Amino acid sequence: MIEVQELYHSFKIGKKGKEKEVPVLKGLNFAIQKGEIVSIVGRSGSGKSTLLHILAGFLTPDRGTIRVDGTMTTSFTEAERAAFRLSTYGFIFQNFQLMPGLTAFENVELPLKLGGVDRVSRKQKVKELLTLVGLTDVQHHYPNELSGGQQQRVSIARALITDPPIIFADEPTGSLDSETEQDILLLIQSLNRARGITFVIITHDDTVAETANRIYRMHDGELKEGGVTHAI
């Protein structure tokens, strides 16, 4: 599903004309199979968030290639990246990134509304997903009226709304207590089994990482496979 070859990326720091180039990703080679849950685990500053942004098309690597289901995404224009991202990826974030002025229903609905889907179809799809994540009773509540776990379930429903084959989860349980964290991880595993969605989880937490089929460990911009887990 995702194939990465010789991926390099650096950032420049310092004053203009005196910038220093700091390597962040150092020739990464790895593959993620369709229907896997893969964790990329590492400390803050290891390069894992930069890798996520490049995989998702928010950043362009210095060199290297990324193929997603056979399509080379690293050769896309900005407009092509945006269109591919909308059709192929869903996103779950640590801080939920919900619109505070929209209800749970409206937050989940928003990607379809932006995509021009008609009102009747939007309503049916949103209701199905809110039922799936167990939030029908709070669908008209605003984010500040929801618990952290409920907000993350809204975020998951929003990630699912366009039926993406791949979901990127950036520290998806980082703002949750341990009991709620387990509930969210079980929901991710259930969605993976039921829908065959490929999940890529970025985390610093080994407990979260071990819920995956496979773990990659990132250290100082280099990535090594950490083995197969037995969680699923």
Short mmCIF file of N, CA and C in Angstrom, two decimals, residues 7-87:
data_model
loop_
_atom_site.label_atom_id
_atom_site.label_comp_id
_atom_site.label_asym_id
_atom_site.label_seq_id
_atom_site.Cartn_x
_atom_site.Cartn_y
_atom_site.Cartn_z
N LEU A 7 14.39 7.87 1.26
CA LEU A 7 13.75 9.14 1.60
C LEU A 7 14.67 9.97 2.50
N TYR A 8 14.98 11.18 2.04
CA TYR A 8 15.82 12.12 2.78
C TYR A 8 15.08 13.44 2.96
N HIS A 9 15.31 14.06 4.12
CA HIS A 9 14.76 15.41 4.32
C HIS A 9 15.59 16.13 5.37
N SER A 10 15.81 17.43 5.14
CA SER A 10 16.57 18.27 6.06
C SER A 10 15.82 19.58 6.29
N PHE A 11 16.12 20.22 7.42
CA PHE A 11 15.62 21.56 7.68
C PHE A 11 16.80 22.51 7.80
N LYS A 12 16.58 23.76 7.43
CA LYS A 12 17.62 24.78 7.58
C LYS A 12 17.30 25.65 8.77
N ILE A 13 18.30 25.89 9.61
CA ILE A 13 18.13 26.75 10.77
C ILE A 13 19.20 27.84 10.75
N GLY A 14 18.92 28.94 11.44
CA GLY A 14 19.88 30.04 11.50
C GLY A 14 19.48 31.19 10.61
N LYS A 15 20.28 32.26 10.62
CA LYS A 15 20.00 33.46 9.85
C LYS A 15 20.22 33.22 8.36
N LYS A 16 19.47 33.97 7.56
CA LYS A 16 19.57 33.86 6.12
C LYS A 16 21.00 34.13 5.66
N GLY A 17 21.49 33.27 4.81
CA GLY A 17 22.87 33.37 4.33
C GLY A 17 23.85 32.61 5.20
N LYS A 18 23.42 32.27 6.42
CA LYS A 18 24.28 31.53 7.35
C LYS A 18 23.55 30.30 7.88
N GLU A 19 22.58 29.83 7.07
CA GLU A 19 21.79 28.69 7.54
C GLU A 19 22.64 27.43 7.68
N LYS A 20 22.24 26.65 8.64
CA LYS A 20 22.85 25.34 8.83
C LYS A 20 21.82 24.28 8.48
N GLU A 21 22.22 23.32 7.68
CA GLU A 21 21.30 22.25 7.27
C GLU A 21 21.34 21.12 8.30
N VAL A 22 20.16 20.81 8.83
CA VAL A 22 20.05 19.74 9.84
C VAL A 22 19.29 18.56 9.24
N PRO A 23 19.95 17.43 9.03
CA PRO A 23 19.25 16.26 8.47
C PRO A 23 18.24 15.71 9.46
N VAL A 24 17.04 15.41 8.95
CA VAL A 24 15.97 14.89 9.79
C VAL A 24 15.63 13.44 9.42
N LEU A 25 15.55 13.16 8.12
CA LEU A 25 15.32 11.80 7.63
C LEU A 25 16.52 11.39 6.79
N LYS A 26 17.05 10.20 7.06
CA LYS A 26 18.34 9.80 6.49
C LYS A 26 18.22 8.52 5.67
N GLY A 27 17.61 8.64 4.50
CA GLY A 27 17.58 7.50 3.58
C GLY A 27 16.68 6.37 4.03
N LEU A 28 15.41 6.67 4.30
CA LEU A 28 14.49 5.65 4.80
C LEU A 28 13.99 4.73 3.69
N ASN A 29 13.94 3.45 3.99
CA ASN A 29 13.38 2.44 3.09
C ASN A 29 12.47 1.53 3.90
N PHE A 30 11.18 1.52 3.56
CA PHE A 30 10.26 0.62 4.25
C PHE A 30 8.97 0.51 3.44
N ALA A 31 8.15 -0.45 3.82
CA ALA A 31 6.86 -0.66 3.15
C ALA A 31 5.79 -0.99 4.18
N ILE A 32 4.58 -0.54 3.89
CA ILE A 32 3.41 -0.83 4.72
C ILE A 32 2.39 -1.53 3.83
N GLN A 33 1.96 -2.70 4.27
CA GLN A 33 1.05 -3.51 3.46
C GLN A 33 -0.41 -3.07 3.66
N LYS A 34 -1.21 -3.33 2.67
CA LYS A 34 -2.64 -3.01 2.74
C LYS A 34 -3.28 -3.76 3.90
N GLY A 35 -4.07 -3.03 4.69
CA GLY A 35 -4.79 -3.64 5.80
C GLY A 35 -3.99 -3.82 7.08
N GLU A 36 -2.76 -3.34 7.12
CA GLU A 36 -1.95 -3.42 8.33
C GLU A 36 -2.26 -2.25 9.28
N ILE A 37 -2.00 -2.48 10.55
CA ILE A 37 -1.81 -1.38 11.49
C ILE A 37 -0.32 -1.34 11.78
N VAL A 38 0.30 -0.23 11.45
CA VAL A 38 1.74 -0.06 11.65
C VAL A 38 1.98 1.11 12.60
N SER A 39 2.82 0.89 13.59
CA SER A 39 3.21 1.97 14.49
C SER A 39 4.62 2.43 14.16
N ILE A 40 4.81 3.74 14.12
CA ILE A 40 6.14 4.34 14.00
C ILE A 40 6.40 5.03 15.33
N VAL A 41 7.33 4.48 16.09
CA VAL A 41 7.54 4.94 17.45
C VAL A 41 8.93 5.55 17.60
N GLY A 42 9.00 6.62 18.38
CA GLY A 42 10.27 7.28 18.61
C GLY A 42 10.09 8.45 19.55
N ARG A 43 11.20 8.93 20.10
CA ARG A 43 11.16 10.07 21.00
C ARG A 43 10.87 11.35 20.23
N SER A 44 10.52 12.40 20.97
CA SER A 44 10.36 13.71 20.36
C SER A 44 11.67 14.12 19.70
N GLY A 45 11.59 14.61 18.45
CA GLY A 45 12.79 15.01 17.73
C GLY A 45 13.43 13.91 16.92
N SER A 46 12.83 12.71 16.94
CA SER A 46 13.43 11.60 16.20
C SER A 46 13.17 11.67 14.71
N GLY A 47 12.17 12.47 14.30
CA GLY A 47 11.84 12.60 12.88
C GLY A 47 10.53 11.97 12.49
N LYS A 48 9.81 11.38 13.45
CA LYS A 48 8.59 10.64 13.10
C LYS A 48 7.47 11.56 12.62
N SER A 49 7.34 12.75 13.20
CA SER A 49 6.29 13.68 12.76
C SER A 49 6.61 14.24 11.37
N THR A 50 7.90 14.48 11.11
CA THR A 50 8.30 14.93 9.77
C THR A 50 7.97 13.85 8.75
N LEU A 51 8.23 12.60 9.10
CA LEU A 51 7.90 11.49 8.20
C LEU A 51 6.41 11.45 7.92
N LEU A 52 5.59 11.62 8.96
CA LEU A 52 4.14 11.62 8.77
C LEU A 52 3.71 12.72 7.79
N HIS A 53 4.26 13.92 7.96
CA HIS A 53 3.88 15.05 7.10
C HIS A 53 4.30 14.81 5.65
N ILE A 54 5.41 14.11 5.47
CA ILE A 54 5.83 13.81 4.10
C ILE A 54 4.97 12.71 3.49
N LEU A 55 4.68 11.66 4.26
CA LEU A 55 3.81 10.59 3.76
C LEU A 55 2.44 11.14 3.36
N ALA A 56 1.94 12.10 4.14
CA ALA A 56 0.62 12.66 3.89
C ALA A 56 0.62 13.76 2.83
N GLY A 57 1.80 14.14 2.35
CA GLY A 57 1.87 15.13 1.29
C GLY A 57 1.83 16.57 1.76
N PHE A 58 2.03 16.80 3.06
CA PHE A 58 2.08 18.17 3.56
C PHE A 58 3.48 18.77 3.38
N LEU A 59 4.49 17.92 3.29
CA LEU A 59 5.87 18.33 3.05
C LEU A 59 6.42 17.57 1.85
N THR A 60 7.34 18.21 1.12
CA THR A 60 8.01 17.54 0.01
C THR A 60 9.40 17.13 0.45
N PRO A 61 9.78 15.87 0.28
CA PRO A 61 11.13 15.45 0.71
C PRO A 61 12.21 16.03 -0.17
N ASP A 62 13.43 16.09 0.36
CA ASP A 62 14.56 16.55 -0.45
C ASP A 62 14.80 15.60 -1.60
N ARG A 63 14.74 14.31 -1.32
CA ARG A 63 14.83 13.30 -2.38
C ARG A 63 14.26 11.98 -1.87
N GLY A 64 14.04 11.08 -2.82
CA GLY A 64 13.44 9.80 -2.50
C GLY A 64 12.05 9.70 -3.10
N THR A 65 11.46 8.52 -3.03
CA THR A 65 10.15 8.29 -3.63
C THR A 65 9.18 7.65 -2.64
N ILE A 66 7.91 7.99 -2.83
CA ILE A 66 6.82 7.37 -2.08
C ILE A 66 5.78 6.92 -3.09
N ARG A 67 5.43 5.65 -3.03
CA ARG A 67 4.35 5.12 -3.87
C ARG A 67 3.22 4.67 -2.96
N VAL A 68 2.01 5.07 -3.30
CA VAL A 68 0.82 4.68 -2.55
C VAL A 68 -0.09 3.91 -3.50
N ASP A 69 -0.23 2.63 -3.24
CA ASP A 69 -1.01 1.74 -4.10
C ASP A 69 -0.56 1.86 -5.56
N GLY A 70 0.76 1.94 -5.75
CA GLY A 70 1.35 1.99 -7.09
C GLY A 70 1.50 3.38 -7.68
N THR A 71 0.92 4.41 -7.04
CA THR A 71 0.99 5.78 -7.56
C THR A 71 2.14 6.52 -6.88
N MET A 72 3.04 7.12 -7.68
CA MET A 72 4.15 7.86 -7.12
C MET A 72 3.69 9.25 -6.69
N THR A 73 3.51 9.44 -5.40
CA THR A 73 2.96 10.70 -4.89
C THR A 73 4.01 11.80 -4.80
N THR A 74 5.27 11.45 -4.78
CA THR A 74 6.32 12.46 -4.65
C THR A 74 6.51 13.29 -5.92
N SER A 75 5.89 12.89 -7.01
CA SER A 75 5.99 13.66 -8.25
C SER A 75 4.77 14.57 -8.46
N PHE A 76 3.84 14.58 -7.50
CA PHE A 76 2.62 15.37 -7.63
C PHE A 76 2.89 16.87 -7.53
N THR A 77 2.03 17.65 -8.18
CA THR A 77 1.97 19.09 -7.93
C THR A 77 1.23 19.30 -6.60
N GLU A 78 1.24 20.54 -6.10
CA GLU A 78 0.54 20.84 -4.85
C GLU A 78 -0.95 20.53 -4.97
N ALA A 79 -1.55 20.89 -6.10
CA ALA A 79 -2.98 20.63 -6.29
C ALA A 79 -3.26 19.13 -6.36
N GLU A 80 -2.38 18.39 -7.01
CA GLU A 80 -2.56 16.93 -7.09
C GLU A 80 -2.41 16.29 -5.73
N ARG A 81 -1.47 16.78 -4.93
CA ARG A 81 -1.30 16.26 -3.57
C ARG A 81 -2.55 16.49 -2.74
N ALA A 82 -3.12 17.69 -2.83
CA ALA A 82 -4.33 18.01 -2.06
C ALA A 82 -5.49 17.11 -2.45
N ALA A 83 -5.67 16.90 -3.75
CA ALA A 83 -6.77 16.05 -4.23
C ALA A 83 -6.56 14.60 -3.80
N PHE A 84 -5.33 14.12 -3.88
CA PHE A 84 -5.03 12.74 -3.50
C PHE A 84 -5.23 12.56 -1.99
N ARG A 85 -4.82 13.56 -1.23
CA ARG A 85 -4.97 13.51 0.22
C ARG A 85 -6.45 13.41 0.60
N LEU A 86 -7.30 14.20 -0.07
CA LEU A 86 -8.73 14.21 0.24
C LEU A 86 -9.38 12.87 -0.07
N SER A 87 -8.94 12.22 -1.14
CA SER A 87 -9.58 10.98 -1.57
C SER A 87 -9.00 9.72 -0.92
#
